[in-house]
Amino acid sequence: MENNTERFEKLLVKNGLKRTAPRLQVLEILSSRDSATSQPYLEQVMGKDADRVTLYRVLQAFEEKGIIHKVLDQQGTANYAICSEGCSAHEHHDEHVHFNCDNCHKIYCLDSVKIPALKVPAGFKVEHLNLIATGLCANCSSKVN
Amino acid sequence: MENNTERFEKLLVKNGLKRTAPRLQVLEILSSRDSATSQPYLEQVMGKDADRVTLYRVLQAFEEKGIIHKVLDQQGTANYAICSEGCSAHEHHDEHVHFNCDNCHKIYCLDSVKIPALKVPAGFKVEHLNLIATGLCANCSSKVN
DNA sequence: ATGTTAATGCAATTATGTTGCAAATATAAC
DNA sequence: GTTATATTTGCAACATAATTGCATTAACAT
């Protein structure tokens, strides 16, 4: 079985991106976490390993290529998670539910949960659905209550 | 039938807020529009009638009291709409669908659309649902296509 | 009319996001 | 391995957005 770094290198090459330290580091961090990661957190963890501007550009490039997707939390802060299979530069397919924990503030991508079909008023044409649920995650609901 | 200004004055008093010009103006603007209103737009319309900081504070106070609710658009910009009945300082009840038009970028609160129940993984406790649909609104879909 | 509290406006500060450009680095060709 | 080329990075400057403290002003109860 190949290790993470090899996987990530392939992923970068596949998308026409060069194998650079900041890019690999971002992929390592995002993949090591079970929930979406906020930009401020990334900034903090990367510290002086990468410039703030570089982080912006790495995230932007990844999003454009369909490697990661962005979720905004309640405060409007950008959070990022690695895309499931099927996303590409051309189109994202991340129409899963994002669960926002009120306690630990983690954002979970609930890939297994399907968004139900929606009846909208006449004339409206729905292209994409973005469902954000808030409450307590499995971890916190066992501890808090 | 009472006019808007009277209604708004009552609304403010009911929530323990003083009847001031900037507050009344914000309520006038929000209620005159059929979709949620962005903070930048409010800022522009209010012009020199109110300081930018005042606007922030008015919006914050209104949101806390349950007079208006905030919706973030795709870019993370805050948009505001007057709450339906039933919202209070203690709790918001705005679990309707927010429709984001890709063409005119208006945000509609589709009060009539009910968000379907959701099956989440074991342990997760859903408190609130926030469903954002994107696509074309009734107005634009008749013009664009 | 007057006093008290809340709200506003201004100035200063901090945080966040963007752009241009020179230096550094990845990678392909030799 | 060296060299050439294009990409990527880091820095600096800039632009925009949000926050805080405080003195002044305005609302409203008495």
mmCIF file of N, CA and C (backbone and C1' of nucleotides) in Angstrom, chain D:
data_model
loop_
_atom_site.group_PDB
_atom_site.id
_atom_site.type_symbol
_atom_site.label_atom_id
_atom_site.label_comp_id
_atom_site.label_asym_id
_atom_site.label_seq_id
_atom_site.Cartn_x
_atom_site.Cartn_y
_atom_site.Cartn_z
ATOM 1 P P DG D 1 24.667 12.867 -10.516
ATOM 2 O "O5'" DG D 1 24.754 14.267 -11.219
ATOM 3 C "C5'" DG D 1 25.974 14.882 -10.968
ATOM 4 C "C4'" DG D 1 26.322 15.725 -12.160
ATOM 5 C "C3'" DG D 1 25.956 17.186 -11.939
ATOM 6 O "O3'" DG D 1 26.937 17.973 -12.584
ATOM 7 C "C1'" DG D 1 24.749 16.352 -13.800
ATOM 8 P P DT D 2 27.240 19.383 -11.982
ATOM 9 O "O5'" DT D 2 26.666 20.297 -13.159
ATOM 10 C "C5'" DT D 2 26.598 19.681 -14.436
ATOM 11 C "C4'" DT D 2 26.147 20.615 -15.519
ATOM 12 C "C3'" DT D 2 25.762 22.055 -15.195
ATOM 13 O "O3'" DT D 2 26.204 22.846 -16.285
ATOM 14 C "C1'" DT D 2 23.862 20.908 -16.046
ATOM 15 P P DT D 3 26.017 24.422 -16.283
ATOM 16 O "O5'" DT D 3 24.669 24.586 -17.126
ATOM 17 C "C5'" DT D 3 24.577 23.986 -18.426
ATOM 18 C "C4'" DT D 3 23.180 24.182 -18.980
ATOM 19 C "C3'" DT D 3 22.602 25.588 -18.795
ATOM 20 O "O3'" DT D 3 22.067 26.001 -20.045
ATOM 21 C "C1'" DT D 3 21.059 23.968 -18.073
ATOM 22 P P DA D 4 21.603 27.467 -20.296
ATOM 23 O "O5'" DA D 4 20.051 27.262 -20.576
ATOM 24 C "C5'" DA D 4 19.639 26.394 -21.647
ATOM 25 C "C4'" DA D 4 18.132 26.230 -21.611
ATOM 26 C "C3'" DA D 4 17.351 27.540 -21.533
ATOM 27 O "O3'" DA D 4 16.250 27.426 -22.435
ATOM 28 C "C1'" DA D 4 16.748 26.129 -19.719
ATOM 29 P P DT D 5 15.261 28.642 -22.663
ATOM 30 O "O5'" DT D 5 14.018 28.228 -21.763
ATOM 31 C "C5'" DT D 5 13.349 26.974 -22.025
ATOM 32 C "C4'" DT D 5 12.140 26.869 -21.113
ATOM 33 C "C3'" DT D 5 11.378 28.177 -20.914
ATOM 34 O "O3'" DT D 5 10.002 27.901 -21.087
ATOM 35 C "C1'" DT D 5 11.909 27.238 -18.823
ATOM 36 P P DA D 6 8.907 29.032 -21.170
ATOM 37 O "O5'" DA D 6 7.919 28.507 -20.045
ATOM 38 C "C5'" DA D 6 7.721 27.087 -19.888
ATOM 39 C "C4'" DA D 6 7.104 26.832 -18.534
ATOM 40 C "C3'" DA D 6 6.053 27.872 -18.142
ATOM 41 O "O3'" DA D 6 4.979 27.205 -17.522
ATOM 42 C "C1'" DA D 6 7.786 27.855 -16.528
ATOM 43 P P DT D 7 3.739 27.932 -16.984
ATOM 44 O "O5'" DT D 7 3.765 27.553 -15.434
ATOM 45 C "C5'" DT D 7 4.219 26.255 -15.076
ATOM 46 C "C4'" DT D 7 4.539 26.189 -13.603
ATOM 47 C "C3'" DT D 7 3.496 26.796 -12.673
ATOM 48 O "O3'" DT D 7 3.241 25.803 -11.712
ATOM 49 C "C1'" DT D 7 5.657 27.644 -12.162
ATOM 50 P P DT D 8 2.148 25.883 -10.637
ATOM 51 O "O5'" DT D 8 2.950 26.492 -9.393
ATOM 52 C "C5'" DT D 8 4.032 25.756 -8.857
ATOM 53 C "C4'" DT D 8 4.736 26.575 -7.816
ATOM 54 C "C3'" DT D 8 3.823 27.246 -6.783
ATOM 55 O "O3'" DT D 8 4.170 26.725 -5.513
ATOM 56 C "C1'" DT D 8 5.498 28.739 -7.553
ATOM 57 P P DT D 9 3.413 27.109 -4.210
ATOM 58 O "O5'" DT D 9 4.430 28.136 -3.564
ATOM 59 C "C5'" DT D 9 5.756 27.715 -3.298
ATOM 60 C "C4'" DT D 9 6.617 28.921 -2.990
ATOM 61 C "C3'" DT D 9 6.146 29.748 -1.799
ATOM 62 O "O3'" DT D 9 7.100 29.629 -0.751
ATOM 63 C "C1'" DT D 9 6.770 31.117 -3.663
ATOM 64 P P DG D 10 6.771 30.106 0.724
ATOM 65 O "O5'" DG D 10 7.298 31.605 0.684
ATOM 66 C "C5'" DG D 10 8.691 31.841 0.506
ATOM 67 C "C4'" DG D 10 8.967 33.329 0.461
ATOM 68 C "C3'" DG D 10 8.387 34.123 1.631
ATOM 69 O "O3'" DG D 10 9.407 34.994 2.078
ATOM 70 C "C1'" DG D 10 7.638 35.041 -0.421
ATOM 71 P P DC D 11 9.289 35.720 3.469
ATOM 72 O "O5'" DC D 11 9.266 37.257 3.041
ATOM 73 C "C5'" DC D 11 10.252 37.738 2.118
ATOM 74 C "C4'" DC D 11 9.722 38.975 1.426
ATOM 75 C "C3'" DC D 11 9.115 40.032 2.352
ATOM 76 O "O3'" DC D 11 9.937 41.176 2.310
ATOM 77 C "C1'" DC D 11 7.845 39.740 0.356
ATOM 78 P P DA D 12 9.674 42.338 3.371
ATOM 79 O "O5'" DA D 12 8.908 43.409 2.479
ATOM 80 C "C5'" DA D 12 9.363 43.660 1.154
ATOM 81 C "C4'" DA D 12 8.370 44.556 0.455
ATOM 82 C "C3'" DA D 12 7.709 45.589 1.360
ATOM 83 O "O3'" DA D 12 7.699 46.849 0.712
ATOM 84 C "C1'" DA D 12 6.053 44.311 0.281
ATOM 85 P P DA D 13 7.175 48.153 1.484
ATOM 86 O "O5'" DA D 13 5.922 48.573 0.590
ATOM 87 C "C5'" DA D 13 5.951 48.368 -0.817
ATOM 88 C "C4'" DA D 13 4.530 48.354 -1.337
ATOM 89 C "C3'" DA D 13 3.628 49.408 -0.677
ATOM 90 O "O3'" DA D 13 3.017 50.187 -1.697
ATOM 91 C "C1'" DA D 13 2.589 47.269 -0.659
ATOM 92 P P DC D 14 2.107 51.437 -1.304
ATOM 93 O "O5'" DC D 14 0.651 50.822 -1.492
ATOM 94 C "C5'" DC D 14 0.382 50.077 -2.695
ATOM 95 C "C4'" DC D 14 -0.906 49.320 -2.512
ATOM 96 C "C3'" DC D 14 -2.061 50.179 -2.000
ATOM 97 O "O3'" DC D 14 -2.969 50.329 -3.072
ATOM 98 C "C1'" DC D 14 -2.026 48.002 -1.012
ATOM 99 P P DA D 15 -4.288 51.257 -2.837
ATOM 100 O "O5'" DA D 15 -5.348 50.157 -2.410
ATOM 101 C "C5'" DA D 15 -5.524 49.012 -3.239
ATOM 102 C "C4'" DA D 15 -6.633 48.172 -2.651
ATOM 103 C "C3'" DA D 15 -7.818 48.994 -2.149
ATOM 104 O "O3'" DA D 15 -8.992 48.411 -2.665
ATOM 105 C "C1'" DA D 15 -7.036 47.546 -0.446
ATOM 106 P P DT D 16 -10.393 49.130 -2.433
ATOM 107 O "O5'" DT D 16 -11.072 48.232 -1.321
ATOM 108 C "C5'" DT D 16 -11.190 46.823 -1.542
ATOM 109 C "C4'" DT D 16 -11.527 46.149 -0.238
ATOM 110 C "C3'" DT D 16 -12.774 46.714 0.453
ATOM 111 O "O3'" DT D 16 -13.703 45.655 0.480
ATOM 112 C "C1'" DT D 16 -11.020 46.286 1.993
ATOM 113 P P DA D 17 -15.157 45.877 1.095
ATOM 114 O "O5'" DA D 17 -14.968 45.238 2.537
ATOM 115 C "C5'" DA D 17 -14.381 43.952 2.649
ATOM 116 C "C4'" DA D 17 -14.334 43.564 4.103
ATOM 117 C "C3'" DA D 17 -15.586 43.946 4.890
ATOM 118 O "O3'" DA D 17 -15.959 42.803 5.625
ATOM 119 C "C1'" DA D 17 -13.648 44.798 5.969
ATOM 120 P P DA D 18 -17.208 42.846 6.582
ATOM 121 O "O5'" DA D 18 -16.551 43.037 8.015
ATOM 122 C "C5'" DA D 18 -15.713 42.021 8.526
ATOM 123 C "C4'" DA D 18 -15.148 42.462 9.846
ATOM 124 C "C3'" DA D 18 -16.203 42.835 10.899
ATOM 125 O "O3'" DA D 18 -15.997 42.007 12.018
ATOM 126 C "C1'" DA D 18 -14.486 44.469 10.781
ATOM 127 P P DT D 19 -16.772 42.212 13.397
ATOM 128 O "O5'" DT D 19 -15.790 43.142 14.222
ATOM 129 C "C5'" DT D 19 -14.433 42.720 14.378
ATOM 130 C "C4'" DT D 19 -13.754 43.556 15.444
ATOM 131 C "C3'" DT D 19 -14.619 43.870 16.667
ATOM 132 O "O3'" DT D 19 -13.827 43.587 17.806
ATOM 133 C "C1'" DT D 19 -13.724 45.865 15.746
ATOM 134 P P DT D 20 -14.387 43.702 19.292
ATOM 135 O "O5'" DT D 20 -13.784 45.095 19.769
ATOM 136 C "C5'" DT D 20 -12.383 45.323 19.666
ATOM 137 C "C4'" DT D 20 -12.065 46.703 20.214
ATOM 138 C "C3'" DT D 20 -12.892 47.110 21.442
ATOM 139 O "O3'" DT D 20 -11.989 47.490 22.477
ATOM 140 C "C1'" DT D 20 -12.927 48.804 19.779
ATOM 141 P P DG D 21 -12.477 47.924 23.938
ATOM 142 O "O5'" DG D 21 -12.251 49.495 23.890
ATOM 143 C "C5'" DG D 21 -11.065 50.023 23.299
ATOM 144 C "C4'" DG D 21 -11.004 51.527 23.499
ATOM 145 C "C3'" DG D 21 -11.704 52.038 24.744
ATOM 146 O "O3'" DG D 21 -10.954 53.153 25.232
ATOM 147 C "C1'" DG D 21 -12.786 52.930 22.829
ATOM 148 P P DC D 22 -11.360 53.919 26.560
ATOM 149 O "O5'" DC D 22 -12.051 55.232 25.991
ATOM 150 C "C5'" DC D 22 -11.396 55.991 24.969
ATOM 151 C "C4'" DC D 22 -12.315 57.100 24.511
ATOM 152 C "C3'" DC D 22 -13.168 57.716 25.624
ATOM 153 O "O3'" DC D 22 -13.180 59.118 25.469
ATOM 154 C "C1'" DC D 22 -14.538 57.066 23.854
ATOM 155 P P DA D 23 -13.429 60.059 26.746
ATOM 156 O "O5'" DA D 23 -13.975 61.394 26.087
ATOM 157 C "C5'" DA D 23 -13.395 61.867 24.859
ATOM 158 C "C4'" DA D 23 -14.489 62.411 23.955
ATOM 159 C "C3'" DA D 23 -15.442 63.392 24.648
ATOM 160 O "O3'" DA D 23 -15.676 64.494 23.778
ATOM 161 C "C1'" DA D 23 -16.682 61.610 23.691
ATOM 162 P P DT D 24 -16.690 65.660 24.180
ATOM 163 O "O5'" DT D 24 -17.985 65.356 23.310
ATOM 164 C "C5'" DT D 24 -17.878 65.348 21.885
ATOM 165 C "C4'" DT D 24 -19.227 64.957 21.308
ATOM 166 C "C3'" DT D 24 -20.389 65.876 21.720
ATOM 167 O "O3'" DT D 24 -20.993 66.360 20.525
ATOM 168 C "C1'" DT D 24 -20.969 63.592 21.997
ATOM 169 P P DT D 25 -22.277 67.301 20.603
ATOM 170 O "O5'" DT D 25 -23.466 66.250 20.385
ATOM 171 C "C5'" DT D 25 -23.421 65.369 19.269
ATOM 172 C "C4'" DT D 25 -24.613 64.443 19.333
ATOM 173 C "C3'" DT D 25 -25.942 65.152 19.568
ATOM 174 O "O3'" DT D 25 -26.811 64.730 18.523
ATOM 175 C "C1'" DT D 25 -25.707 63.309 21.039
ATOM 176 P P DA D 26 -28.257 65.397 18.319
ATOM 177 O "O5'" DA D 26 -29.193 64.236 18.842
ATOM 178 C "C5'" DA D 26 -29.092 62.945 18.250
ATOM 179 C "C4'" DA D 26 -29.939 61.975 19.016
ATOM 180 C "C3'" DA D 26 -31.368 62.449 19.261
ATOM 181 O "O3'" DA D 26 -32.213 61.353 18.962
ATOM 182 C "C1'" DA D 26 -30.366 61.844 21.310
ATOM 183 P P DA D 27 -33.745 61.463 18.923
ATOM 184 O "O5'" DA D 27 -34.126 60.449 20.087
ATOM 185 C "C5'" DA D 27 -33.963 59.052 19.864
ATOM 186 C "C4'" DA D 27 -34.282 58.303 21.147
ATOM 187 C "C3'" DA D 27 -35.743 58.422 21.584
ATOM 188 O "O3'" DA D 27 -36.157 57.119 21.979
ATOM 189 C "C1'" DA D 27 -34.307 59.166 23.325
ATOM 190 P P DC D 28 -37.681 56.761 22.069
ATOM 191 O "O5'" DC D 28 -37.970 57.007 23.619
ATOM 192 C "C5'" DC D 28 -37.270 56.223 24.581
ATOM 193 C "C4'" DC D 28 -37.515 56.783 25.964
ATOM 194 C "C3'" DC D 28 -38.963 57.256 26.231
ATOM 195 O "O3'" DC D 28 -39.303 56.928 27.553
ATOM 196 C "C1'" DC D 28 -37.482 58.898 26.823
ATOM 197 P P DA D 29 -40.459 55.887 27.831
ATOM 198 O "O5'" DA D 29 -40.364 55.683 29.407
ATOM 199 C "C5'" DA D 29 -39.112 55.272 29.969
ATOM 200 C "C4'" DA D 29 -38.865 56.000 31.269
ATOM 201 C "C3'" DA D 29 -40.105 56.224 32.120
ATOM 202 O "O3'" DA D 29 -39.816 55.896 33.474
ATOM 203 C "C1'" DA D 29 -39.021 58.296 31.702
ATOM 204 P P DT D 30 -40.962 55.897 34.577
ATOM 205 O "O5'" DT D 30 -40.698 57.261 35.354
ATOM 206 C "C5'" DT D 30 -39.370 57.555 35.791
ATOM 207 C "C4'" DT D 30 -39.297 59.017 36.243
ATOM 208 C "C3'" DT D 30 -40.502 59.472 37.070
ATOM 209 O "O3'" DT D 30 -40.106 59.657 38.416
ATOM 210 C "C1'" DT D 30 -39.789 61.125 35.494
#
